[in-house]
Amino acid sequence: MLTRRAFLASGVCLPAVLPAAAMPEAYGAVPSSRQLRWHALETTAFLHFTVNTFTDKEWGYGDEDPNIFNPARFDPDSIVEALEAAGMRGVILTAKHHDGFCLWPTATTDHSIRNSTWRGGKGDVVGDLAAAARRRNLLFGVYLSPWDRNNPAYGTPAYLPIYRRQLTELLTNYGPIFEVWHDGANGGDGFYGGAREKRTIDKRTYYDWPRTWDMVRSLQPEAVIFSDVGPDIRWVGNERGIAGDPCWATYDPVAADGGPASPGDVREKESPTGHRHGSKWMPAECDVSIRPGWFWHERENARVKTPAQLIDLYYKSVGRGANLLLNVPPNRDGLLSPEDVAALKAFGDYRRKTFARNLAAGAKVSSGARALVEGRDDRWWAADSLTPELTIDLPRAETFQVIRVKEAIRFGQRIDRLAVERWDSGEWRTVAETTSIGPRRLIRLDQPVTATRLRLRVTEAAANPVLSEFALFAE
Ligand code: FUL
């Protein structure tokens, strides 16, 4: 149960006088403060950038000449500016991909930009991007591939201190890190210091993840940790950017054989939807590339996703309560290509225009549930029954096409199902029905709907609903 003290400590504003009895009791698993902050981001960007950008590969073997990395016009500010135009609130860089090439001057390996002629070996892509992100108020995160096809020690116990040292450098030298991203690719063939062989590892035991995650917690307590199975954020189970429907924020990280799950243990059917009443708060992140590949390839310049495709992905990820992690790969100049920049801008324009005005603001809501139309995530309304009905009277008739509903998730994911209706010619007619809500549900209607009086009906819930928003938008 969330005590009043713990609740106040979480930084939420409460009405001046609130009897302790009015505090809803939490239901099931609840988010940590770092997860709450992550939910509010909605969309963040991924930058896949390394030697692959220059060798035209998706997975580098680990035998690349460091001189090949030469982004002559690298401009982190213009990259971050284009991401900001899309409404991105954070950016995660592949500090090291499977090839093992480090984009910062690490002390752990020679396979890094320190040995590139680019900027005379004095360049630091991680540092430059972290600083550019900070200048524009985007949060900064790092991807550090556990699989390292360059490192001679990979596959032996000697590799683990190297990996942890790399992570320590990233988590201590570049300011606040909001997300640490561990992909699930686990071993295979590679250069491995010249051995050129196949190395397999046991994904359950080799990496000793709990120890690494403890280290992340002590170095960057506010950072969320992503992997196939959390501990903070789970992979959605596909690389198409699409969450399940429903998509529950709770999950049981159990492997297919019933044992504890490790990165690499993806349950294709269960990761997209999560587990209703799961034991852990572990929301889904939908990673997808704006292009067919994760890295930049000239031949894919004509295959950048259109603004309409990006908008559709937004509704199928963020709209289902997940976050969207959109990859936009820098090119060989060290810039985003004009095709990608244009798509990002149009996507951002749509978001700014659509969500600028909440048509339900100023509505009269029954049962004293005014908090729902005040547009503040720190306010909530707690129902006194499992299946409340709220009437929403708009100041005037409004035409809308998008409905946004949010639960006050600090009290858990409580609602199973709800319906929105409109009053029309003397009766209530269904506008939409939906399942999981959690941090948010965006319902995009096929057609615009005009109404003055609406009704929100929770039709199934595990605990009395606690809602924080009901909003309407025109497209
Ligand atoms: C995967 C990697 O193998 C891909 O190259 C990419 O980085 C993707 C986001 O994660 O595990």
GROMACS .gro file of C-alpha atoms in nm, residues 93-356:
model
  264
   93LEU     CA    1   2.298   0.636  -2.872
   94THR     CA    2   2.465   0.306  -2.965
   95ALA     CA    3   2.780   0.384  -2.768
   96LYS     CA    4   2.897   0.033  -2.869
   97HIS     CA    5   2.721  -0.204  -3.109
   98HIS     CA    6   2.804  -0.572  -3.163
   99ASP     CA    7   3.125  -0.483  -3.353
  100GLY     CA    8   3.271  -0.359  -3.023
  101PHE     CA    9   3.377  -0.020  -3.168
  102CYS     CA   10   3.343   0.241  -2.892
  103LEU     CA   11   3.220   0.589  -2.983
  104TRP     CA   12   3.394   0.740  -2.682
  105PRO     CA   13   3.764   0.738  -2.585
  106THR     CA   14   3.739   0.438  -2.357
  107ALA     CA   15   4.034   0.304  -2.163
  108THR     CA   16   3.910  -0.053  -2.210
  109THR     CA   17   3.994  -0.129  -2.573
  110ASP     CA   18   4.182  -0.002  -2.876
  111HIS     CA   19   3.877  -0.059  -3.092
  112SER     CA   20   3.749   0.296  -3.047
  113ILE     CA   21   3.745   0.643  -3.196
  114ARG     CA   22   4.067   0.715  -3.010
  115ASN     CA   23   4.234   0.520  -3.290
  116SER     CA   24   4.051   0.691  -3.574
  117THR     CA   25   4.214   0.972  -3.766
  118TRP     CA   26   3.879   1.152  -3.729
  119ARG     CA   27   3.951   1.462  -3.520
  120GLY     CA   28   4.302   1.336  -3.467
  121GLY     CA   29   4.179   1.064  -3.232
  122LYS     CA   30   4.039   1.330  -2.997
  123GLY     CA   31   3.673   1.293  -3.093
  124ASP     CA   32   3.400   1.184  -2.851
  125VAL     CA   33   3.063   1.114  -3.012
  126VAL     CA   34   2.906   1.016  -2.680
  127GLY     CA   35   3.019   1.337  -2.510
  128ASP     CA   36   2.917   1.560  -2.801
  129LEU     CA   37   2.569   1.408  -2.826
  130ALA     CA   38   2.514   1.412  -2.450
  131ALA     CA   39   2.602   1.784  -2.446
  132ALA     CA   40   2.384   1.865  -2.749
  133ALA     CA   41   2.090   1.678  -2.594
  134ARG     CA   42   2.131   1.870  -2.269
  135ARG     CA   43   2.136   2.201  -2.456
  136ARG     CA   44   1.789   2.123  -2.590
  137ASN     CA   45   1.647   1.957  -2.280
  138LEU     CA   46   1.640   1.606  -2.423
  139LEU     CA   47   1.740   1.329  -2.186
  140PHE     CA   48   2.038   1.117  -2.286
  141GLY     CA   49   2.070   0.738  -2.273
  142VAL     CA   50   2.316   0.470  -2.382
  143TYR     CA   51   2.302   0.138  -2.568
  144LEU     CA   52   2.598  -0.083  -2.481
  145SER     CA   53   2.591  -0.416  -2.664
  146PRO     CA   54   2.681  -0.706  -2.434
  147TRP     CA   55   2.789  -0.910  -2.735
  148ASP     CA   56   3.129  -0.779  -2.849
  149ARG     CA   57   3.264  -0.934  -3.169
  150ASN     CA   58   3.596  -0.754  -3.137
  151ASN     CA   59   3.699  -0.826  -2.781
  152PRO     CA   60   3.942  -1.120  -2.742
  153ALA     CA   61   3.801  -1.192  -2.395
  154TYR     CA   62   3.441  -1.224  -2.510
  155GLY     CA   63   3.293  -1.554  -2.395
  156THR     CA   64   3.536  -1.586  -2.100
  157PRO     CA   65   3.491  -1.450  -1.745
  158ALA     CA   66   3.756  -1.184  -1.822
  159TYR     CA   67   3.511  -0.998  -2.047
  160LEU     CA   68   3.267  -0.907  -1.770
  161PRO     CA   69   3.493  -0.657  -1.586
  162ILE     CA   70   3.562  -0.498  -1.926
  163TYR     CA   71   3.191  -0.461  -2.002
  164ARG     CA   72   3.124  -0.321  -1.656
  165ARG     CA   73   3.413  -0.079  -1.686
  166GLN     CA   74   3.272   0.046  -2.016
  167LEU     CA   75   2.935   0.097  -1.854
  168THR     CA   76   3.101   0.273  -1.560
  169GLU     CA   77   3.275   0.515  -1.796
  170LEU     CA   78   2.946   0.590  -1.968
  171LEU     CA   79   2.755   0.631  -1.643
  172THR     CA   80   3.010   0.852  -1.471
  173ASN     CA   81   3.155   1.081  -1.739
  174TYR     CA   82   2.851   1.205  -1.931
  175GLY     CA   83   2.607   1.353  -1.680
  176PRO     CA   84   2.262   1.214  -1.605
  177ILE     CA   85   2.164   0.906  -1.807
  178PHE     CA   86   1.791   0.837  -1.831
  179GLU     CA   87   1.796   0.489  -1.986
  180VAL     CA   88   2.048   0.206  -2.015
  181TRP     CA   89   1.969  -0.024  -2.307
  182HIS     CA   90   2.090  -0.384  -2.322
  183ASP     CA   91   1.992  -0.566  -2.641
  184GLY     CA   92   1.934  -0.939  -2.639
  185ALA     CA   93   2.178  -1.053  -2.911
  186ASN     CA   94   2.394  -1.310  -2.741
  187GLY     CA   95   2.710  -1.440  -2.901
  188GLY     CA   96   2.800  -1.601  -3.231
  189ASP     CA   97   3.088  -1.570  -3.472
  190GLY     CA   98   3.325  -1.277  -3.468
  191PHE     CA   99   3.681  -1.146  -3.491
  192TYR     CA  100   3.755  -1.179  -3.116
  193GLY     CA  101   4.104  -1.032  -3.134
  194GLY     CA  102   4.193  -1.237  -3.443
  195ALA     CA  103   4.057  -1.575  -3.333
  196ARG     CA  104   3.781  -1.549  -3.595
  197GLU     CA  105   3.561  -1.813  -3.444
  198LYS     CA  106   3.219  -1.879  -3.304
  199ARG     CA  107   3.167  -1.819  -2.933
  200THR     CA  108   2.851  -1.919  -2.759
  201ILE     CA  109   2.756  -1.818  -2.409
  202ASP     CA  110   2.484  -1.923  -2.168
  203LYS     CA  111   2.258  -1.620  -2.161
  204ARG     CA  112   2.123  -1.723  -1.819
  205THR     CA  113   2.452  -1.721  -1.633
  206TYR     CA  114   2.729  -1.564  -1.840
  207TYR     CA  115   2.657  -1.194  -1.793
  208ASP     CA  116   2.554  -1.208  -1.424
  209TRP     CA  117   2.306  -0.929  -1.494
  210PRO     CA  118   2.194  -0.869  -1.134
  211ARG     CA  119   2.543  -0.750  -1.047
  212THR     CA  120   2.561  -0.516  -1.347
  213TRP     CA  121   2.217  -0.377  -1.272
  214ASP     CA  122   2.315  -0.311  -0.909
  215MET     CA  123   2.606  -0.112  -1.045
  216VAL     CA  124   2.374   0.091  -1.272
  217ARG     CA  125   2.151   0.162  -0.973
  218SER     CA  126   2.438   0.289  -0.764
  219LEU     CA  127   2.589   0.504  -1.042
  220GLN     CA  128   2.266   0.641  -1.193
  221PRO     CA  129   1.973   0.575  -0.959
  222GLU     CA  130   1.728   0.760  -1.184
  223ALA     CA  131   1.814   0.561  -1.500
  224VAL     CA  132   1.565   0.301  -1.620
  225ILE     CA  133   1.717  -0.029  -1.734
  226PHE     CA  134   1.580  -0.181  -2.054
  227SER     CA  135   1.621  -0.539  -2.169
  228ASP     CA  136   1.400  -0.814  -2.310
  229VAL     CA  137   1.281  -0.869  -1.955
  230GLY     CA  138   1.337  -0.544  -1.767
  231PRO     CA  139   1.408  -0.494  -1.479
  232ASP     CA  140   1.243  -0.155  -1.548
  233ILE     CA  141   1.132  -0.164  -1.910
  234ARG     CA  142   1.055  -0.470  -2.123
  235TRP     CA  143   1.105  -0.518  -2.497
  236VAL     CA  144   0.772  -0.523  -2.674
  237GLY     CA  145   0.872  -0.842  -2.857
  238ASN     CA  146   0.891  -0.709  -3.214
  239GLU     CA  147   1.091  -0.448  -3.406
  240ARG     CA  148   0.789  -0.307  -3.586
  241GLY     CA  149   0.708  -0.047  -3.321
  242ILE     CA  150   0.370  -0.199  -3.237
  243ALA     CA  151   0.244  -0.278  -2.888
  244GLY     CA  152  -0.011  -0.549  -2.818
  245ASP     CA  153  -0.375  -0.458  -2.771
  246PRO     CA  154  -0.429  -0.483  -2.484
  247CYS     CA  155  -0.085  -0.384  -2.358
  248TRP     CA  156  -0.058  -0.423  -1.980
  249ALA     CA  157   0.221  -0.243  -1.795
  250THR     CA  158   0.262  -0.543  -1.567
  251TYR     CA  159   0.463  -0.855  -1.650
  252ASP     CA  160   0.594  -1.177  -1.498
  253PRO     CA  161   0.955  -1.221  -1.609
  254VAL     CA  162   0.949  -1.598  -1.632
  255ALA     CA  163   1.129  -1.801  -1.902
  256ALA     CA  164   0.940  -2.044  -2.124
  257ASP     CA  165   1.054  -2.335  -1.902
  258GLY     CA  166   0.921  -2.165  -1.589
  259GLY     CA  167   1.260  -2.048  -1.457
  260PRO     CA  168   1.364  -1.684  -1.406
  261ALA     CA  169   1.386  -1.489  -1.733
  262SER     CA  170   1.711  -1.336  -1.865
  263PRO     CA  171   1.769  -1.100  -2.158
  264GLY     CA  172   1.714  -1.316  -2.465
  265ASP     CA  173   1.409  -1.485  -2.307
  266VAL     CA  174   1.143  -1.327  -2.520
  267ARG     CA  175   0.797  -1.475  -2.524
  268GLU     CA  176   0.668  -1.365  -2.860
  269LYS     CA  177   0.306  -1.389  -2.760
  270GLU     CA  178   0.335  -1.241  -2.412
  271SER     CA  179   0.587  -0.958  -2.443
  272PRO     CA  180   0.354  -0.743  -2.662
  273THR     CA  181   0.055  -0.769  -2.428
  274GLY     CA  182   0.221  -0.814  -2.091
  275HIS     CA  183   0.041  -1.000  -1.815
  276ARG     CA  184  -0.277  -0.870  -1.660
  277HIS     CA  185  -0.211  -0.876  -1.281
  278GLY     CA  186   0.160  -0.947  -1.348
  279SER     CA  187   0.385  -0.931  -1.043
  280LYS     CA  188   0.616  -0.655  -1.175
  281TRP     CA  189   0.549  -0.309  -1.315
  282MET     CA  190   0.748  -0.351  -1.638
  283PRO     CA  191   0.598  -0.148  -1.924
  284ALA     CA  192   0.675  -0.211  -2.290
  285GLU     CA  193   0.902  -0.006  -2.513
  286CYS     CA  194   0.845  -0.025  -2.890
  287ASP     CA  195   1.174   0.014  -3.079
  288VAL     CA  196   1.152   0.056  -3.453
  289SER     CA  197   1.364   0.215  -3.722
  290ILE     CA  198   1.246   0.496  -3.948
  291ARG     CA  199   1.420   0.295  -4.225
  292PRO     CA  200   1.425  -0.080  -4.300
  293GLY     CA  201   1.768  -0.116  -4.132
  294TRP     CA  202   1.893   0.011  -3.796
  295PHE     CA  203   2.200   0.171  -3.959
  296TRP     CA  204   2.212   0.421  -4.245
  297HIS     CA  205   2.236   0.273  -4.594
  298GLU     CA  206   2.225   0.490  -4.902
  299ARG     CA  207   1.999   0.242  -5.082
  300GLU     CA  208   1.734   0.296  -4.814
  301ASN     CA  209   1.709   0.673  -4.859
  302ALA     CA  210   1.388   0.626  -5.056
  303ARG     CA  211   1.241   0.393  -4.793
  304VAL     CA  212   1.212   0.630  -4.499
  305LYS     CA  213   0.876   0.590  -4.325
  306THR     CA  214   0.621   0.851  -4.423
  307PRO     CA  215   0.471   1.092  -4.167
  308ALA     CA  216   0.144   0.897  -4.194
  309GLN     CA  217   0.327   0.574  -4.105
  310LEU     CA  218   0.496   0.740  -3.807
  311ILE     CA  219   0.162   0.878  -3.684
  312ASP     CA  220   0.007   0.532  -3.714
  313LEU     CA  221   0.297   0.385  -3.513
  314TYR     CA  222   0.249   0.654  -3.248
  315TYR     CA  223  -0.111   0.543  -3.194
  316LYS     CA  224  -0.012   0.174  -3.192
  317SER     CA  225   0.263   0.224  -2.932
  318VAL     CA  226   0.217   0.537  -2.721
  319GLY     CA  227  -0.159   0.514  -2.775
  320ARG     CA  228  -0.160   0.170  -2.610
  321GLY     CA  229   0.035   0.284  -2.305
  322ALA     CA  230   0.385   0.187  -2.427
  323ASN     CA  231   0.667   0.424  -2.528
  324LEU     CA  232   0.795   0.462  -2.883
  325LEU     CA  233   1.172   0.445  -2.935
  326LEU     CA  234   1.219   0.560  -3.294
  327ASN     CA  235   1.557   0.497  -3.454
  328VAL     CA  236   1.688   0.762  -3.694
  329PRO     CA  237   2.038   0.666  -3.810
  330PRO     CA  238   2.299   0.934  -3.884
  331ASN     CA  239   2.463   0.906  -4.227
  332ARG     CA  240   2.831   0.905  -4.328
  333ASP     CA  241   2.855   1.281  -4.292
  334GLY     CA  242   2.746   1.247  -3.930
  335LEU     CA  243   2.410   1.413  -4.000
  336LEU     CA  244   2.054   1.293  -4.035
  337SER     CA  245   1.960   1.270  -4.402
  338PRO     CA  246   1.711   1.525  -4.539
  339GLU     CA  247   1.447   1.253  -4.599
  340ASP     CA  248   1.451   1.156  -4.230
  341VAL     CA  249   1.456   1.518  -4.111
  342ALA     CA  250   1.149   1.599  -4.322
  343ALA     CA  251   0.953   1.297  -4.192
  344LEU     CA  252   1.044   1.385  -3.832
  345LYS     CA  253   0.930   1.743  -3.876
  346ALA     CA  254   0.595   1.643  -4.029
  347PHE     CA  255   0.538   1.390  -3.749
  348GLY     CA  256   0.611   1.660  -3.491
  349ASP     CA  257   0.384   1.910  -3.669
  350TYR     CA  258   0.098   1.660  -3.650
  351ARG     CA  259   0.154   1.605  -3.278
  352ARG     CA  260   0.179   1.975  -3.199
  353LYS     CA  261  -0.131   2.060  -3.400
  354THR     CA  262  -0.348   1.769  -3.283
  355PHE     CA  263  -0.271   1.784  -2.913
  356ALA     CA  264  -0.252   2.163  -2.878
   0.00000   0.00000   0.00000
